JSON list of C-alpha atoms in Angstrom, two decimals:
[
{"chain": "K", "resi": 1, "resn": "LEU", "atom": "CA", "xyz": [15.04, 6.55, -22.09]},
{"chain": "K", "resi": 2, "resn": "VAL", "atom": "CA", "xyz": [12.20, 4.45, -23.48]},
{"chain": "K", "resi": 3, "resn": "SER", "atom": "CA", "xyz": [12.16, 2.15, -20.40]},
{"chain": "K", "resi": 4, "resn": "PHE", "atom": "CA", "xyz": [12.41, 5.18, -17.92]},
{"chain": "K", "resi": 5, "resn": "SER", "atom": "CA", "xyz": [9.61, 6.89, -19.88]},
{"chain": "K", "resi": 6, "resn": "GLY", "atom": "CA", "xyz": [7.46, 3.87, -19.68]},
{"chain": "K", "resi": 7, "resn": "HIS", "atom": "CA", "xyz": [8.15, 3.18, -16.00]},
{"chain": "K", "resi": 8, "resn": "SER", "atom": "CA", "xyz": [7.70, 6.92, -15.25]},
{"chain": "K", "resi": 9, "resn": "ARG", "atom": "CA", "xyz": [4.42, 7.38, -16.65]},
{"chain": "K", "resi": 10, "resn": "TRP", "atom": "CA", "xyz": [2.82, 3.99, -16.21]},
{"chain": "K", "resi": 11, "resn": "THR", "atom": "CA", "xyz": [4.28, 1.40, -13.93]},
{"chain": "K", "resi": 12, "resn": "PHE", "atom": "CA", "xyz": [5.24, 3.81, -11.13]},
{"chain": "K", "resi": 13, "resn": "SER", "atom": "CA", "xyz": [3.26, 7.02, -12.03]},
{"chain": "K", "resi": 14, "resn": "ASP", "atom": "CA", "xyz": [3.08, 9.80, -9.66]},
{"chain": "K", "resi": 15, "resn": "ALA", "atom": "CA", "xyz": [0.88, 12.83, -10.41]},
{"chain": "K", "resi": 16, "resn": "GLU", "atom": "CA", "xyz": [2.74, 14.94, -7.95]},
{"chain": "K", "resi": 17, "resn": "ARG", "atom": "CA", "xyz": [6.03, 14.35, -9.29]},
{"chain": "K", "resi": 18, "resn": "THR", "atom": "CA", "xyz": [7.50, 17.66, -10.68]},
{"chain": "K", "resi": 19, "resn": "PRO", "atom": "CA", "xyz": [9.88, 17.89, -13.91]},
{"chain": "K", "resi": 20, "resn": "SER", "atom": "CA", "xyz": [12.77, 18.99, -11.25]},
{"chain": "K", "resi": 21, "resn": "LEU", "atom": "CA", "xyz": [12.20, 15.79, -9.18]},
{"chain": "K", "resi": 22, "resn": "GLN", "atom": "CA", "xyz": [12.42, 13.69, -12.67]},
{"chain": "K", "resi": 23, "resn": "VAL", "atom": "CA", "xyz": [16.18, 14.36, -12.90]},
{"chain": "K", "resi": 24, "resn": "GLY", "atom": "CA", "xyz": [16.66, 12.63, -9.43]},
{"chain": "K", "resi": 25, "resn": "VAL", "atom": "CA", "xyz": [14.50, 9.96, -10.38]},
{"chain": "K", "resi": 26, "resn": "LEU", "atom": "CA", "xyz": [16.16, 9.52, -13.61]},
{"chain": "K", "resi": 27, "resn": "ALA", "atom": "CA", "xyz": [19.56, 9.22, -11.85]},
{"chain": "K", "resi": 28, "resn": "LYS", "atom": "CA", "xyz": [18.05, 6.60, -9.45]},
{"chain": "K", "resi": 29, "resn": "PHE", "atom": "CA", "xyz": [16.63, 4.57, -12.44]},
{"chain": "K", "resi": 30, "resn": "VAL", "atom": "CA", "xyz": [20.04, 4.57, -14.13]},
{"chain": "K", "resi": 31, "resn": "THR", "atom": "CA", "xyz": [21.71, 3.23, -11.01]},
{"chain": "K", "resi": 32, "resn": "VAL", "atom": "CA", "xyz": [18.71, 0.56, -10.74]},
{"chain": "K", "resi": 33, "resn": "ALA", "atom": "CA", "xyz": [19.41, -0.44, -14.28]},
{"chain": "K", "resi": 34, "resn": "LEU", "atom": "CA", "xyz": [23.11, -0.62, -13.88]},
{"chain": "K", "resi": 35, "resn": "THR", "atom": "CA", "xyz": [22.67, -2.72, -10.56]},
{"chain": "K", "resi": 36, "resn": "GLY", "atom": "CA", "xyz": [20.72, -5.12, -12.56]},
{"chain": "K", "resi": 37, "resn": "LEU", "atom": "CA", "xyz": [23.40, -5.39, -15.12]},
{"chain": "K", "resi": 38, "resn": "LEU", "atom": "CA", "xyz": [25.96, -5.94, -12.36]},
{"chain": "K", "resi": 39, "resn": "LEU", "atom": "CA", "xyz": [23.75, -8.58, -11.03]},
{"chain": "K", "resi": 40, "resn": "ASN", "atom": "CA", "xyz": [23.29, -10.39, -14.28]},
{"chain": "K", "resi": 41, "resn": "THR", "atom": "CA", "xyz": [27.15, -10.31, -15.04]},
{"chain": "K", "resi": 42, "resn": "LEU", "atom": "CA", "xyz": [27.91, -11.47, -11.60]},
{"chain": "K", "resi": 43, "resn": "ILE", "atom": "CA", "xyz": [25.45, -14.39, -11.91]},
{"chain": "K", "resi": 44, "resn": "VAL", "atom": "CA", "xyz": [26.91, -15.38, -15.16]},
{"chain": "K", "resi": 45, "resn": "TYR", "atom": "CA", "xyz": [30.54, -15.27, -13.78]},
{"chain": "K", "resi": 46, "resn": "MET", "atom": "CA", "xyz": [29.75, -17.34, -10.69]},
{"chain": "K", "resi": 47, "resn": "ILE", "atom": "CA", "xyz": [28.04, -19.83, -12.62]},
{"chain": "K", "resi": 48, "resn": "THR", "atom": "CA", "xyz": [30.46, -20.25, -15.50]},
{"chain": "K", "resi": 49, "resn": "ALA", "atom": "CA", "xyz": [33.85, -19.41, -13.97]},
{"chain": "K", "resi": 50, "resn": "VAL", "atom": "CA", "xyz": [33.52, -20.26, -10.38]},
{"chain": "K", "resi": 51, "resn": "MET", "atom": "CA", "xyz": [31.16, -23.07, -10.41]},
{"chain": "K", "resi": 52, "resn": "LYS", "atom": "CA", "xyz": [32.32, -24.33, -13.82]},
{"chain": "K", "resi": 53, "resn": "LEU", "atom": "CA", "xyz": [28.80, -24.91, -15.12]},
{"chain": "K", "resi": 54, "resn": "ASN", "atom": "CA", "xyz": [27.24, -24.33, -18.32]},
{"chain": "K", "resi": 55, "resn": "TYR", "atom": "CA", "xyz": [25.98, -20.67, -18.75]},
{"chain": "K", "resi": 56, "resn": "VAL", "atom": "CA", "xyz": [22.35, -22.17, -19.34]},
{"chain": "K", "resi": 57, "resn": "TYR", "atom": "CA", "xyz": [22.18, -22.60, -15.60]},
{"chain": "K", "resi": 58, "resn": "ALA", "atom": "CA", "xyz": [22.68, -18.88, -15.16]},
{"chain": "K", "resi": 59, "resn": "VAL", "atom": "CA", "xyz": [19.21, -18.13, -16.74]},
{"chain": "K", "resi": 60, "resn": "ILE", "atom": "CA", "xyz": [16.86, -19.17, -13.83]},
{"chain": "K", "resi": 61, "resn": "PRO", "atom": "CA", "xyz": [18.40, -16.60, -11.46]},
{"chain": "K", "resi": 62, "resn": "MET", "atom": "CA", "xyz": [18.69, -13.95, -14.40]},
{"chain": "K", "resi": 63, "resn": "ILE", "atom": "CA", "xyz": [14.98, -14.23, -15.23]},
{"chain": "K", "resi": 64, "resn": "SER", "atom": "CA", "xyz": [13.62, -14.57, -11.64]},
{"chain": "K", "resi": 65, "resn": "VAL", "atom": "CA", "xyz": [16.14, -12.89, -9.12]},
{"chain": "K", "resi": 66, "resn": "VAL", "atom": "CA", "xyz": [17.28, -9.96, -11.07]},
{"chain": "K", "resi": 67, "resn": "PRO", "atom": "CA", "xyz": [13.82, -8.54, -12.25]},
{"chain": "K", "resi": 68, "resn": "ALA", "atom": "CA", "xyz": [12.47, -9.05, -8.64]},
{"chain": "K", "resi": 69, "resn": "VAL", "atom": "CA", "xyz": [15.63, -7.00, -7.36]},
{"chain": "K", "resi": 70, "resn": "THR", "atom": "CA", "xyz": [15.34, -4.24, -9.96]},
{"chain": "K", "resi": 71, "resn": "PHE", "atom": "CA", "xyz": [11.43, -4.13, -9.44]},
{"chain": "K", "resi": 72, "resn": "ALA", "atom": "CA", "xyz": [11.80, -3.63, -5.67]},
{"chain": "K", "resi": 73, "resn": "PHE", "atom": "CA", "xyz": [14.60, -1.07, -5.91]},
{"chain": "K", "resi": 74, "resn": "SER", "atom": "CA", "xyz": [12.51, 0.94, -8.63]},
{"chain": "K", "resi": 75, "resn": "LYS", "atom": "CA", "xyz": [9.35, 0.92, -6.76]},
{"chain": "K", "resi": 76, "resn": "TYR", "atom": "CA", "xyz": [10.56, 1.45, -3.14]},
{"chain": "K", "resi": 77, "resn": "TRP", "atom": "CA", "xyz": [13.69, 3.73, -3.95]},
{"chain": "K", "resi": 78, "resn": "ALA", "atom": "CA", "xyz": [13.96, 5.24, -7.64]},
{"chain": "K", "resi": 79, "resn": "PHE", "atom": "CA", "xyz": [10.27, 5.91, -8.11]},
{"chain": "K", "resi": 80, "resn": "ALA", "atom": "CA", "xyz": [9.03, 6.21, -4.49]},
{"chain": "K", "resi": 81, "resn": "ALA", "atom": "CA", "xyz": [6.35, 8.56, -4.07]},
{"chain": "K", "resi": 82, "resn": "HIS", "atom": "CA", "xyz": [7.71, 11.89, -2.50]},
{"chain": "K", "resi": 83, "resn": "LYS", "atom": "CA", "xyz": [5.73, 13.44, 0.36]}
]
């Protein structure tokens, strides 16, 4: 909830978003967060189990790809301005 509050109030603020819309935005935010977790898990699995590499090699896509994907989903879907 702390992360959602920060993103909702500062990163992706929208003065026209009503409290009733916040529930839908929260559900989308949770979906985005779970997608990020799934991507991180998948990356670690692919690099360690499939490619048989050290988990350290998973760090690069985890700190570059996953944040970019979750930011894009948050900006253009979860917190998209309602018109």
